[in-house]
mmCIF file of C-alpha atoms and ligand atoms in Angstrom:
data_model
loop_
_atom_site.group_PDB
_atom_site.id
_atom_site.type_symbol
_atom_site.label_atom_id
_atom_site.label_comp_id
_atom_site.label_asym_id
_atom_site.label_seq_id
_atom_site.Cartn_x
_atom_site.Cartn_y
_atom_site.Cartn_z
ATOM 1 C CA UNK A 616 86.917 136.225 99.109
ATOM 2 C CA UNK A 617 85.270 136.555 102.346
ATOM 3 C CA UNK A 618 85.160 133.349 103.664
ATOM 4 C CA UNK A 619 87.535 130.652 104.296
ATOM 5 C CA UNK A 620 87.415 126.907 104.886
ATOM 6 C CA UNK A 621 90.353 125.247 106.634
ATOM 7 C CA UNK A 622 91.386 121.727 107.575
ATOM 8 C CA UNK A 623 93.532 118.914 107.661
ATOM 9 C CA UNK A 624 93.229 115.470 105.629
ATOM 10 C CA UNK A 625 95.503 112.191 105.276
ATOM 11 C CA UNK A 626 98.247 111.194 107.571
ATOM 12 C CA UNK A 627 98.662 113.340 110.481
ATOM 13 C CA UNK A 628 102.416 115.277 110.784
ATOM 14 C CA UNK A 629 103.762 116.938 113.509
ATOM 15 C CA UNK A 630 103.367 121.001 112.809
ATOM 16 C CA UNK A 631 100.190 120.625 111.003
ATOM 17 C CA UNK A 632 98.834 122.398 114.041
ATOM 18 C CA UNK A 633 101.515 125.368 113.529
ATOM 19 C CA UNK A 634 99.522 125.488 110.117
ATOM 20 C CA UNK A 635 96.454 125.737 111.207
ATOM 21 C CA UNK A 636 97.608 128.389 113.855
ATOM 22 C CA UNK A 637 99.080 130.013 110.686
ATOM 23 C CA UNK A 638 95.992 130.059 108.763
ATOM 24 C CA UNK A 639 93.411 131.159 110.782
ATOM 25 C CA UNK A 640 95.902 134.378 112.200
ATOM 26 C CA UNK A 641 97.029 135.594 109.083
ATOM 27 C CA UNK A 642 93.227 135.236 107.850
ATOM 28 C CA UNK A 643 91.952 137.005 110.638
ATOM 29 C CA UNK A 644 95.022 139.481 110.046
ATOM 30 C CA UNK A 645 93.098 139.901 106.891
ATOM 31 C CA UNK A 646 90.026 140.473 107.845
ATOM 32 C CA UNK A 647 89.094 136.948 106.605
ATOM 33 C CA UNK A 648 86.336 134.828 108.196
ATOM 34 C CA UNK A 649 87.910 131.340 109.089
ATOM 35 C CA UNK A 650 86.146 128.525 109.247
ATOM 36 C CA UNK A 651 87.458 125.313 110.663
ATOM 37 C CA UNK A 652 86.851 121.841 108.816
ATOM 38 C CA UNK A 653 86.354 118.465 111.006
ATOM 39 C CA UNK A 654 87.881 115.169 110.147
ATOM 40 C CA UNK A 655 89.313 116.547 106.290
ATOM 41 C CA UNK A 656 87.187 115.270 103.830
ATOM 42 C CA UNK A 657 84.942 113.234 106.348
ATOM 43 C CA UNK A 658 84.388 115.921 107.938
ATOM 44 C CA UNK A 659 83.299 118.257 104.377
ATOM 45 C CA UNK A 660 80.789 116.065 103.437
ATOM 46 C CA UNK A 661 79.282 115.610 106.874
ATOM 47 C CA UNK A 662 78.946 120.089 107.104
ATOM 48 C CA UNK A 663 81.031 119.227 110.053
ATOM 49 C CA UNK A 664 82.244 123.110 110.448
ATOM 50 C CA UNK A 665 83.608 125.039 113.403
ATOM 51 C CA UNK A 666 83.980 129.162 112.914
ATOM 52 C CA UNK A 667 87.626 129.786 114.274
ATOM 53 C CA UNK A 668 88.733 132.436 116.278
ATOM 54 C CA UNK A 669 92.341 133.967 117.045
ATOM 55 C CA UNK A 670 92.608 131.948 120.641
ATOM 56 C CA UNK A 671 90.904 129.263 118.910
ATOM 57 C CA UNK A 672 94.720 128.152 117.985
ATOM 58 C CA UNK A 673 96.491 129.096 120.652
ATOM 59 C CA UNK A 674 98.600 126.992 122.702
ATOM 60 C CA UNK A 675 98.477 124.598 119.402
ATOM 61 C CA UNK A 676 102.065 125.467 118.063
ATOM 62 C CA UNK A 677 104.029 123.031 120.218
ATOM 63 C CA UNK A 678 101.611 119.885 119.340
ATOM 64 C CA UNK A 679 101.452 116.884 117.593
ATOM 65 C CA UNK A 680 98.743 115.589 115.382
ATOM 66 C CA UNK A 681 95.878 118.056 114.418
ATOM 67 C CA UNK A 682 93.116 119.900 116.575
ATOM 68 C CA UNK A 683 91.026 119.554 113.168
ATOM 69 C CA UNK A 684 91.253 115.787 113.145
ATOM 70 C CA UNK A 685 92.106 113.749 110.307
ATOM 71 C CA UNK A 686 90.765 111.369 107.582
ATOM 72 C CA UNK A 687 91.271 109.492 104.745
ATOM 73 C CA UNK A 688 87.702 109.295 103.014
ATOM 74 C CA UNK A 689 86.547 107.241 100.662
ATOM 75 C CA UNK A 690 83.564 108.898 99.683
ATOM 76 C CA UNK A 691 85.430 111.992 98.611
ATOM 77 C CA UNK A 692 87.003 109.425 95.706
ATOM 78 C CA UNK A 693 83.386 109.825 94.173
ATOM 79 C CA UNK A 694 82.353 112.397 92.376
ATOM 80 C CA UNK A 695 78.277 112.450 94.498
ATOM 81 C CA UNK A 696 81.284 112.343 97.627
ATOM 82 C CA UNK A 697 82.518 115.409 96.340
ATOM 83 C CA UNK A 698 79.214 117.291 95.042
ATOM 84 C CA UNK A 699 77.882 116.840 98.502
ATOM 85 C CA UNK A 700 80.971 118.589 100.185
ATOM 86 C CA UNK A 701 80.462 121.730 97.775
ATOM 87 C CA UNK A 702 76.934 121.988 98.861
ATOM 88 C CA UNK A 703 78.054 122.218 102.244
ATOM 89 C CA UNK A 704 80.710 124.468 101.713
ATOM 90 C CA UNK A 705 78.133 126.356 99.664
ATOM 91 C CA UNK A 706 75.454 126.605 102.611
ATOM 92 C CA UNK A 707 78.386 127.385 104.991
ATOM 93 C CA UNK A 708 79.349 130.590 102.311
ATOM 94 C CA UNK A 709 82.722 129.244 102.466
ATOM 95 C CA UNK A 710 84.521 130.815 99.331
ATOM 96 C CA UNK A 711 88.109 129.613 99.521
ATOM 97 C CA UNK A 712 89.440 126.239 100.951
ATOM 98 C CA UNK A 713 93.160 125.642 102.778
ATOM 99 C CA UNK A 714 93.519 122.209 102.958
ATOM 100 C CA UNK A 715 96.891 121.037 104.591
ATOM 101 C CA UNK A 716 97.579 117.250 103.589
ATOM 102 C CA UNK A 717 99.896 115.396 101.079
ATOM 103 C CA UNK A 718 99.544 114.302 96.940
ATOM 104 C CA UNK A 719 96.252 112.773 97.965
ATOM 105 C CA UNK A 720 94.616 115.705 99.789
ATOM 106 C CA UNK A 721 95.701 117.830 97.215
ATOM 107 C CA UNK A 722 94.017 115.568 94.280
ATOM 108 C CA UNK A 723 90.928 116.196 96.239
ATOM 109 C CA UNK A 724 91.295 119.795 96.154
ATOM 110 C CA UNK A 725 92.024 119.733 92.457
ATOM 111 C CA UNK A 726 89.360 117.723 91.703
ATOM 112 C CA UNK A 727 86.992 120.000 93.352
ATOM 113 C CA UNK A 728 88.332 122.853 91.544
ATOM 114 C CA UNK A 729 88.419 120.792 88.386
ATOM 115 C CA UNK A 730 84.059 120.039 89.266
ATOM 116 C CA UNK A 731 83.013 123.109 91.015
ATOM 117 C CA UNK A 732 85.553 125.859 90.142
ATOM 118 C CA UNK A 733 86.330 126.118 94.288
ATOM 119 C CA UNK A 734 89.410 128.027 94.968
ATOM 120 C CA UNK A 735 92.104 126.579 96.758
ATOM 121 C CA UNK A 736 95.617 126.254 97.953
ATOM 122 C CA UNK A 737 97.122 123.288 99.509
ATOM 123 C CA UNK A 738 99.719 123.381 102.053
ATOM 124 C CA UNK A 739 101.721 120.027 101.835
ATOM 125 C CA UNK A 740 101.720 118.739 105.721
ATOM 126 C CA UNK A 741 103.730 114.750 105.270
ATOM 127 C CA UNK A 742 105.936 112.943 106.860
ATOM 128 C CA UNK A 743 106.848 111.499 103.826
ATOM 129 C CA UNK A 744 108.743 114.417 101.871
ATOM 130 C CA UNK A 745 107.283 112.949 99.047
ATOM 131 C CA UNK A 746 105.569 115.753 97.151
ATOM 132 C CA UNK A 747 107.946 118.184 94.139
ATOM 133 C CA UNK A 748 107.507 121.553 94.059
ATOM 134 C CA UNK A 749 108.730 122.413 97.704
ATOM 135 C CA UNK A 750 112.335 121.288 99.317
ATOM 136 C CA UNK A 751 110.583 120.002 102.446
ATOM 137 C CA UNK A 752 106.869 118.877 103.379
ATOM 138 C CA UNK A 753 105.996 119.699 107.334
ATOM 139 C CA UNK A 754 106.443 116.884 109.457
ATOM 140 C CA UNK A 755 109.062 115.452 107.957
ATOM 141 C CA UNK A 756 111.605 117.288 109.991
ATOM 142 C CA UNK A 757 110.221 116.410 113.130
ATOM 143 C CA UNK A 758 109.673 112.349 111.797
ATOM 144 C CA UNK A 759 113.258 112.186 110.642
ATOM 145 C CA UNK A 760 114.306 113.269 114.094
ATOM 146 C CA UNK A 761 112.457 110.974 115.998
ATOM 147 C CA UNK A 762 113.906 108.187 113.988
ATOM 148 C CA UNK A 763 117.002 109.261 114.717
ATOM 149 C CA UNK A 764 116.654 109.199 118.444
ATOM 150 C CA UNK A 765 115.296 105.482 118.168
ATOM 151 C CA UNK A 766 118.205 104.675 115.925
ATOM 152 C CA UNK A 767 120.276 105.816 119.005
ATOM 153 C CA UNK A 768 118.936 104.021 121.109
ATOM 154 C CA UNK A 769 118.935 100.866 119.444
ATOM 155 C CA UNK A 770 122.595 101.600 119.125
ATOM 156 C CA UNK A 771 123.025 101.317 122.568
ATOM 157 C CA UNK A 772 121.488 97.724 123.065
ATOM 158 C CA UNK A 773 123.307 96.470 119.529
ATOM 159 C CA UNK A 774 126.246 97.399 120.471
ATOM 160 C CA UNK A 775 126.127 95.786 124.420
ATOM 161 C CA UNK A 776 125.170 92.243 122.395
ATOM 162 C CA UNK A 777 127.035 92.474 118.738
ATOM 163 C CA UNK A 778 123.557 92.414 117.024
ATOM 164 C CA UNK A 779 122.678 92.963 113.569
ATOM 165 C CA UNK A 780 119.530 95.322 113.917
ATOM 166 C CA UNK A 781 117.200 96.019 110.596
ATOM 167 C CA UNK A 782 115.136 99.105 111.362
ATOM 168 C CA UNK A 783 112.058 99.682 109.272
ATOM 169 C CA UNK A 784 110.982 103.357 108.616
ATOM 170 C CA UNK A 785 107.713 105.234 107.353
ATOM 171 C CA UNK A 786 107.864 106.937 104.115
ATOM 172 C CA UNK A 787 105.136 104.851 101.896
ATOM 173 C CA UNK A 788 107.085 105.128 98.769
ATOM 174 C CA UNK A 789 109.852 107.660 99.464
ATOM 175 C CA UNK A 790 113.112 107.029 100.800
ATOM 176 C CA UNK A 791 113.183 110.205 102.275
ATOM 177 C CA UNK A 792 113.020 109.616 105.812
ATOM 178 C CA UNK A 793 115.209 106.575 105.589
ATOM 179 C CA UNK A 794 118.067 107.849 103.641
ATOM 180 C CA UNK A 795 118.415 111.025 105.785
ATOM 181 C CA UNK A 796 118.217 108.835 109.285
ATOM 182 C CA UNK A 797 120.401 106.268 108.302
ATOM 183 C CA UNK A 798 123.208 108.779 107.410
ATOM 184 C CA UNK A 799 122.294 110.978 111.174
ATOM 185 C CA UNK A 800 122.203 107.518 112.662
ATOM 186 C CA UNK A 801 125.335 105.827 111.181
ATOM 187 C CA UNK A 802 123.615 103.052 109.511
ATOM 188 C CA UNK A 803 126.351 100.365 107.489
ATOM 189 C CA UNK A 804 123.121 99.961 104.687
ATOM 190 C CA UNK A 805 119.885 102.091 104.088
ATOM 191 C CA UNK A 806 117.061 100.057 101.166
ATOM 192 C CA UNK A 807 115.088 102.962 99.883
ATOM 193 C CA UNK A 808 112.556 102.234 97.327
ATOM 194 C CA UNK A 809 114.200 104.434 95.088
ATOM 195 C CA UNK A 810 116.854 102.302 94.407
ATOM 196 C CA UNK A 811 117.639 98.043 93.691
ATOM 197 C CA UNK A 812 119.360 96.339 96.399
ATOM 198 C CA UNK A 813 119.747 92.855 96.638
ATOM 199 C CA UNK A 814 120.271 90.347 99.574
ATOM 200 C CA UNK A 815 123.574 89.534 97.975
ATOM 201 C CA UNK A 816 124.710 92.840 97.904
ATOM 202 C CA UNK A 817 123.571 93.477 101.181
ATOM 203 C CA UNK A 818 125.124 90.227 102.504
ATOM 204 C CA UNK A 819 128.752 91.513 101.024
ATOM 205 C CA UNK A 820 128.310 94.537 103.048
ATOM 206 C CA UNK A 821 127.568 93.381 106.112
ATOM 207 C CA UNK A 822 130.491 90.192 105.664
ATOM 208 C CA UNK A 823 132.963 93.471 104.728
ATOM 209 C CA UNK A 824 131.716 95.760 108.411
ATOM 210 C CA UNK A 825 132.109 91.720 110.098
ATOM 211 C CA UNK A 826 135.545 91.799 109.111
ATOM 212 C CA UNK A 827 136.431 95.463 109.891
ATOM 213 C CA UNK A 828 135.852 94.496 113.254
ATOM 214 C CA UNK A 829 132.270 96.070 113.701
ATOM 215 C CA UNK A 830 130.619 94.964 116.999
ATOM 216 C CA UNK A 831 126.922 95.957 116.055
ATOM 217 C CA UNK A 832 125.159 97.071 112.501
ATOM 218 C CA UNK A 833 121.837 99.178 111.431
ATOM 219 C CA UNK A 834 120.111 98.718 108.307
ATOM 220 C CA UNK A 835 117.515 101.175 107.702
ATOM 221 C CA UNK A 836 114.905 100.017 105.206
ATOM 222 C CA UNK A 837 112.132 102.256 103.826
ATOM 223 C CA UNK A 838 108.599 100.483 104.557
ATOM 224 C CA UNK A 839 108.089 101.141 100.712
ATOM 225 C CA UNK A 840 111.485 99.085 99.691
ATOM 226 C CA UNK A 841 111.525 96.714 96.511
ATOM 227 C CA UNK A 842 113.339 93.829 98.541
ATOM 228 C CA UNK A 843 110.741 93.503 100.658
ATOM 229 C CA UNK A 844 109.922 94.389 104.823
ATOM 230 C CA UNK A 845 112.160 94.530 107.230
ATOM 231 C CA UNK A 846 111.096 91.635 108.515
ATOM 232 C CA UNK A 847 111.244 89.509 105.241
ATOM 233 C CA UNK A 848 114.674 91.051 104.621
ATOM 234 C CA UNK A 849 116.283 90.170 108.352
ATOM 235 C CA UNK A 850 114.697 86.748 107.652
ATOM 236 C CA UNK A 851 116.625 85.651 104.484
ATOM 237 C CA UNK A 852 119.686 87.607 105.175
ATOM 238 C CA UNK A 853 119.798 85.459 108.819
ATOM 239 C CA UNK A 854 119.380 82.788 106.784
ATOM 240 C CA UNK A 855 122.721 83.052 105.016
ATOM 241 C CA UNK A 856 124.564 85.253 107.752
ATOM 242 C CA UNK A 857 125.260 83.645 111.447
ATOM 243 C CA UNK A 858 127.940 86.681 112.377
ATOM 244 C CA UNK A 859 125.283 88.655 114.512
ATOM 245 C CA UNK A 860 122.224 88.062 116.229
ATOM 246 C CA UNK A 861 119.438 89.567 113.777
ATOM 247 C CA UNK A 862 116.482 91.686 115.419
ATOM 248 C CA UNK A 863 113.799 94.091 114.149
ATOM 249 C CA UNK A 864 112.222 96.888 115.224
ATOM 250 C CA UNK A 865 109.481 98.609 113.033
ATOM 251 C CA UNK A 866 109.279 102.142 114.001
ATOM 252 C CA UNK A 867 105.461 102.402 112.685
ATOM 253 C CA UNK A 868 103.383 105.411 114.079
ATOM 254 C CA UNK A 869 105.728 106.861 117.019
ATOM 255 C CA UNK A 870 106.846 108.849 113.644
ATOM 256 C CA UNK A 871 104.011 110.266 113.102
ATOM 257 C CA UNK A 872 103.471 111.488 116.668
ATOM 258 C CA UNK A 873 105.328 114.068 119.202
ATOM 259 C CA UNK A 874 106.451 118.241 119.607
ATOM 260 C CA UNK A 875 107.287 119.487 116.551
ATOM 261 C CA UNK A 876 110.954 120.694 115.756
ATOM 262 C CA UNK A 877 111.704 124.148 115.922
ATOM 263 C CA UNK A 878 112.280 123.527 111.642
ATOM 264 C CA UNK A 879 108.276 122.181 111.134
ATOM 265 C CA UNK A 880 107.231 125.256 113.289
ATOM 266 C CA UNK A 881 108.384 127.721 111.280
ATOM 267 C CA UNK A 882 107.936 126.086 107.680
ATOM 268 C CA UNK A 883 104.221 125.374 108.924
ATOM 269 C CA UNK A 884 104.202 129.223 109.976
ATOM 270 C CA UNK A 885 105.413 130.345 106.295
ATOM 271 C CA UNK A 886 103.562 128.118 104.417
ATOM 272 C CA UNK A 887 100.491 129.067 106.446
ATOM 273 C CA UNK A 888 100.627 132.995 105.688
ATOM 274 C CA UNK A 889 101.738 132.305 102.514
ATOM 275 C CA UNK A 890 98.495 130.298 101.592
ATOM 276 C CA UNK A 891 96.224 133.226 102.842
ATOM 277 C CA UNK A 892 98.033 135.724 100.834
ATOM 278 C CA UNK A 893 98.336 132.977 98.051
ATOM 279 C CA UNK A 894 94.607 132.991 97.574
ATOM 280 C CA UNK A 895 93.948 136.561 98.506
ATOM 281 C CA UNK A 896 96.145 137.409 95.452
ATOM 282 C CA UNK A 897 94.040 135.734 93.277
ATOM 283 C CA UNK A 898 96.445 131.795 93.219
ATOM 284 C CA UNK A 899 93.879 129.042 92.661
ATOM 285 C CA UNK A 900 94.771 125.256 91.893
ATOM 286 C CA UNK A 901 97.896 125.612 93.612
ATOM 287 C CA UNK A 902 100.692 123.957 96.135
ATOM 288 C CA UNK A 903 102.729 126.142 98.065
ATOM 289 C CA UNK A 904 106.162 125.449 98.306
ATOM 290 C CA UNK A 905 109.345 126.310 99.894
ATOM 291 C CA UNK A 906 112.391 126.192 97.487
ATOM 292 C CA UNK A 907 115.903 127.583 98.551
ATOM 293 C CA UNK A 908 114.103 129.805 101.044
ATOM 294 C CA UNK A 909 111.807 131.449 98.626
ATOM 295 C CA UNK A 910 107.808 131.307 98.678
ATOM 296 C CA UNK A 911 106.783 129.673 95.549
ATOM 297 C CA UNK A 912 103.042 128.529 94.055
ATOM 298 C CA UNK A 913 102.956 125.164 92.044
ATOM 299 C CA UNK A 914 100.179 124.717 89.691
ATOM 300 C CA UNK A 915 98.618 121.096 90.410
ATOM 301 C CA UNK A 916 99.053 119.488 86.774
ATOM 302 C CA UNK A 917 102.952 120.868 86.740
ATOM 303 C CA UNK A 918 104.035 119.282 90.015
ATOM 304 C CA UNK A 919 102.016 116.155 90.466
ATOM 305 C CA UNK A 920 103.162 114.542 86.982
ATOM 306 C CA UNK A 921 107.201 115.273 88.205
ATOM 307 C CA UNK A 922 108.262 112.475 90.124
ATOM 308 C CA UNK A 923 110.167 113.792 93.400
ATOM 309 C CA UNK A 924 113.508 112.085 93.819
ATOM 310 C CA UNK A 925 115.873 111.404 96.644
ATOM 311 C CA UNK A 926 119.092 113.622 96.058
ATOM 312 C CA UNK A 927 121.667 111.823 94.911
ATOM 313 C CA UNK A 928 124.335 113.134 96.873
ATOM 314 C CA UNK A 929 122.225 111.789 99.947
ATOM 315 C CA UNK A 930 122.993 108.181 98.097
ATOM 316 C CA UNK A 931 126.629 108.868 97.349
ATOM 317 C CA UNK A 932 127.191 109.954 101.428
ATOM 318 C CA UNK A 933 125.430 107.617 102.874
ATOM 319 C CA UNK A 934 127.496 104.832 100.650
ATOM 320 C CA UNK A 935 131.347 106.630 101.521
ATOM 321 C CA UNK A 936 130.386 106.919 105.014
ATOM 322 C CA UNK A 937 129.012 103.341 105.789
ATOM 323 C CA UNK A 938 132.524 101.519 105.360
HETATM 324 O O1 F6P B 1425 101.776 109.279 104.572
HETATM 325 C C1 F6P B 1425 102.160 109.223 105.900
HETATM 326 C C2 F6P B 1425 102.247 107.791 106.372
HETATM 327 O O2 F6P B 1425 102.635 107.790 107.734
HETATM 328 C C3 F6P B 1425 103.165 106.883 105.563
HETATM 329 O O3 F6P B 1425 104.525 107.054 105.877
HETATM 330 C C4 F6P B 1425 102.621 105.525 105.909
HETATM 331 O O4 F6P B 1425 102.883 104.599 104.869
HETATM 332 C C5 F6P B 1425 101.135 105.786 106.018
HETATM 333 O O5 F6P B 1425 100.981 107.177 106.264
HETATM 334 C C6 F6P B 1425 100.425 105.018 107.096
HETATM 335 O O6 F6P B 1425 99.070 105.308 107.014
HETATM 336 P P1 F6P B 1425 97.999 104.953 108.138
HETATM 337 O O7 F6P B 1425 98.253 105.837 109.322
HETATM 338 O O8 F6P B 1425 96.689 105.233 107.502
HETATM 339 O O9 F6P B 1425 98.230 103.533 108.489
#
C-alpha cells in the first residue's frame, strides 16, 4: 500500500484533529503517501483531495473540530454515491482509506469494502461513546468534561434561588455522557435511554431530596431518553411539583466544541498510529479499539451487531450517591 486516503465524517469531536495529526505522521513515518479527504464523504465523491504533509498537521493537536471538515452525506447512502467516490479514490491512486467517524462512518467504509474490496480501518472519533469494541470513542472525554463544567455552573445559580434545574445532554441514543456527568456533577436523577424512568418515580425522588432539606436539584437527561426531552419532562413534572422553581438548559453543540483533554489527545494519538500499522499489516474491514489499555482490531460484522451498554456499576453509583 502506497497510498493513503484520510478524513473525517459525521459529528465533529474534540481530538479528531490529534487523529489526523496521528495519521498523516506515522504514515509519513512509513514512508506512506497521505492524502487528505475534504468534507468526509461529501468531500469523496466530489475528488475533493488535499496531499498532506508533516507540518500540514501541526499546531492541530490542541483543537477542536476537524481541519478536514465534516459531513453527513446522503449520497454516500447510495450505492452510484458510493461507486463515484471509488472512482475518485481510484484516479487519486489512493489504496487504503482512514476514516475517523462513528457507527455511521464506519458502515460507509464497510460498505465500500463490501462493493469495491477498498481497504480500510476506521478510527471511532464520537462524542457519544456509543460504538463496542473499544472502552472509549475520542471526544467523549473532552464532551463529558465540558458538561461537567456547565453542570457547575448551573450549580451555582440553583443553589442562590432553590431551583429545580433539568439539564439535557448529547449522546443520540447512549447514556454515556449523561450517566458519567451526572455522577461528576452530583446530579439527585440522571434519564438515560438505556433505562425506564417514569415521572412518578422521578417525582418520589425529588419529594424525598425536598424533604432532606436540599436547597437546589440537577436532573441530567440524555437527549435520546424514553420519557421524553428535557423540556417535556420539566413540563409535566412542574406540573405536579411546586417545591422548586423548574428551569432548563439544553447543553446542545457547546459539547461538541472546545481544546481537547489531555485523555482525547493521547487516545486520538494511539488510535492514529495504530490504524497506519493496522493496515500496513495487512487489517482490512476493521475498527480499532482501545480495551484495558491494549490495541485491539474489531472486524465490522462482530462489533456492529453487539449492542454497547452503559456499565452497570455507573447505574448502581449514580443511584447510592444521589440520596
Ligand atoms: O453523534 C454526535 C452528536 O453530537 C449526537 O450526540 C447528537 O445527537 C448529534 O450528533 C447531533 O447531530 P447534528 O450536529 O448533525 O445536529
Amino acid at each position: 500500500m502506497k497510498r493513503i486516503g484520510v478524513f473525517t465524517s459525521g459529528g465533529d469531536a474534540p481530538g479528531m484533529n490529534a487523529a489526523i495529526r496521528a495519521v498523516v505522521r506515522a504514515g509519513i513515518f512509513y514512508k506512506k503517501e497521505i492524502i487528505g479527504i475534504y468534507r468526509g464523504y461529501e468531500g469523496m465523491i466530489e475528488g475533493d483531495f488535499v496531499p498532506m504533509e508533516v507540518r500540514s498537521v501541526s499546531n492541530i493537536l490542541q483543537r477542536g473540530g476537524t481541519m478536514l471538515k465534516s459531513a453527513r452525506s446522503k449520497e454516500f447512502l447510495t450505492k452510484e454515491g458510493r461507486t463515484k467516490a471509488f472512482e475518485q479514490l481510484k484516479k487519486m491512486k489512493i489504496d487504503g482509506l482512514i476514516g475517523i467517524g462513528g457507527d455511521g462512518s464506519f458502515a460507509g467504509m464497510h460498505h465500500l469494502y463490501l462493493e469495491h474490496k477498498m481497504p480500510y480501518v476506521c478510527i471511532p472519533g464520537t462524542i457519544d461513546n456509543d460504538i463496542p469494541g473499544t472502552d472509549f470513542t475520542i471526544g467523549y472525554d473532552t464532551a463529558t468534561n465540558t458538561a461537567v463544567n456547565a453542570i457547575d455552573k448551573i450549580r451555582d445559580t440553583a443553589l442562590s434561588h432553590n431551583r429545580l434545574f433539568f439539564i439535557e445532554v448529547m449522546g443520540r441514543d447512549s447514556g454515556y455522557i449523561a450517566i458519567n456527568s451526572g455522577i461528576a456533577g452530583g446530579a439527585v436523577a440522571i434519564i438515560i435511554p438505556e433505562e425506564e424512568t417514569s415521572i412518578e418515580e422521578l417525582i418520589e425522588k425529588l419529594d424525598a431530596s425536598g424533604s432532606q432539606n436540599k436547597t437546589s436539584s440537577l436532573v441530567i437527561v440524555a437527549e435520546g431518553g424514553k420519557s421524553g426531552s428535557a423540556m417535556e419532562i420539566a413540563k409535566k413534572v412542574q406540573e405536579r411539583f411546586s417545591y422548586f422553581d423548574t428551569k432548563v438548559t439544553i447543553l446542545g453543540h457547546l459539547q461538541r466544541g472546545g481544546t481537547p483533554t489531555y485523555f482525547d489527545r493521547v487516545l486520538a494519538s494511539k488510535m492514529g498510529v495504530a490504524a497506519i500499522e493496522g493496515l500496513e499489516a495487512g487489517q482490512t474491514d476493521v475498527m480499532v479499539g482501545i480495551v484495558h489499555k491494549e490495541v485491539i482490531f474489531n472486524k465490522f460484522d462482530e462489533i456492529m451487531s453487539q449492542p454497547k451498554d452503559i456499565h452497570k456499576d455507573d447505574l448502581r453509583i449514580a443511584k447510592i450517591l444521589s440520596i
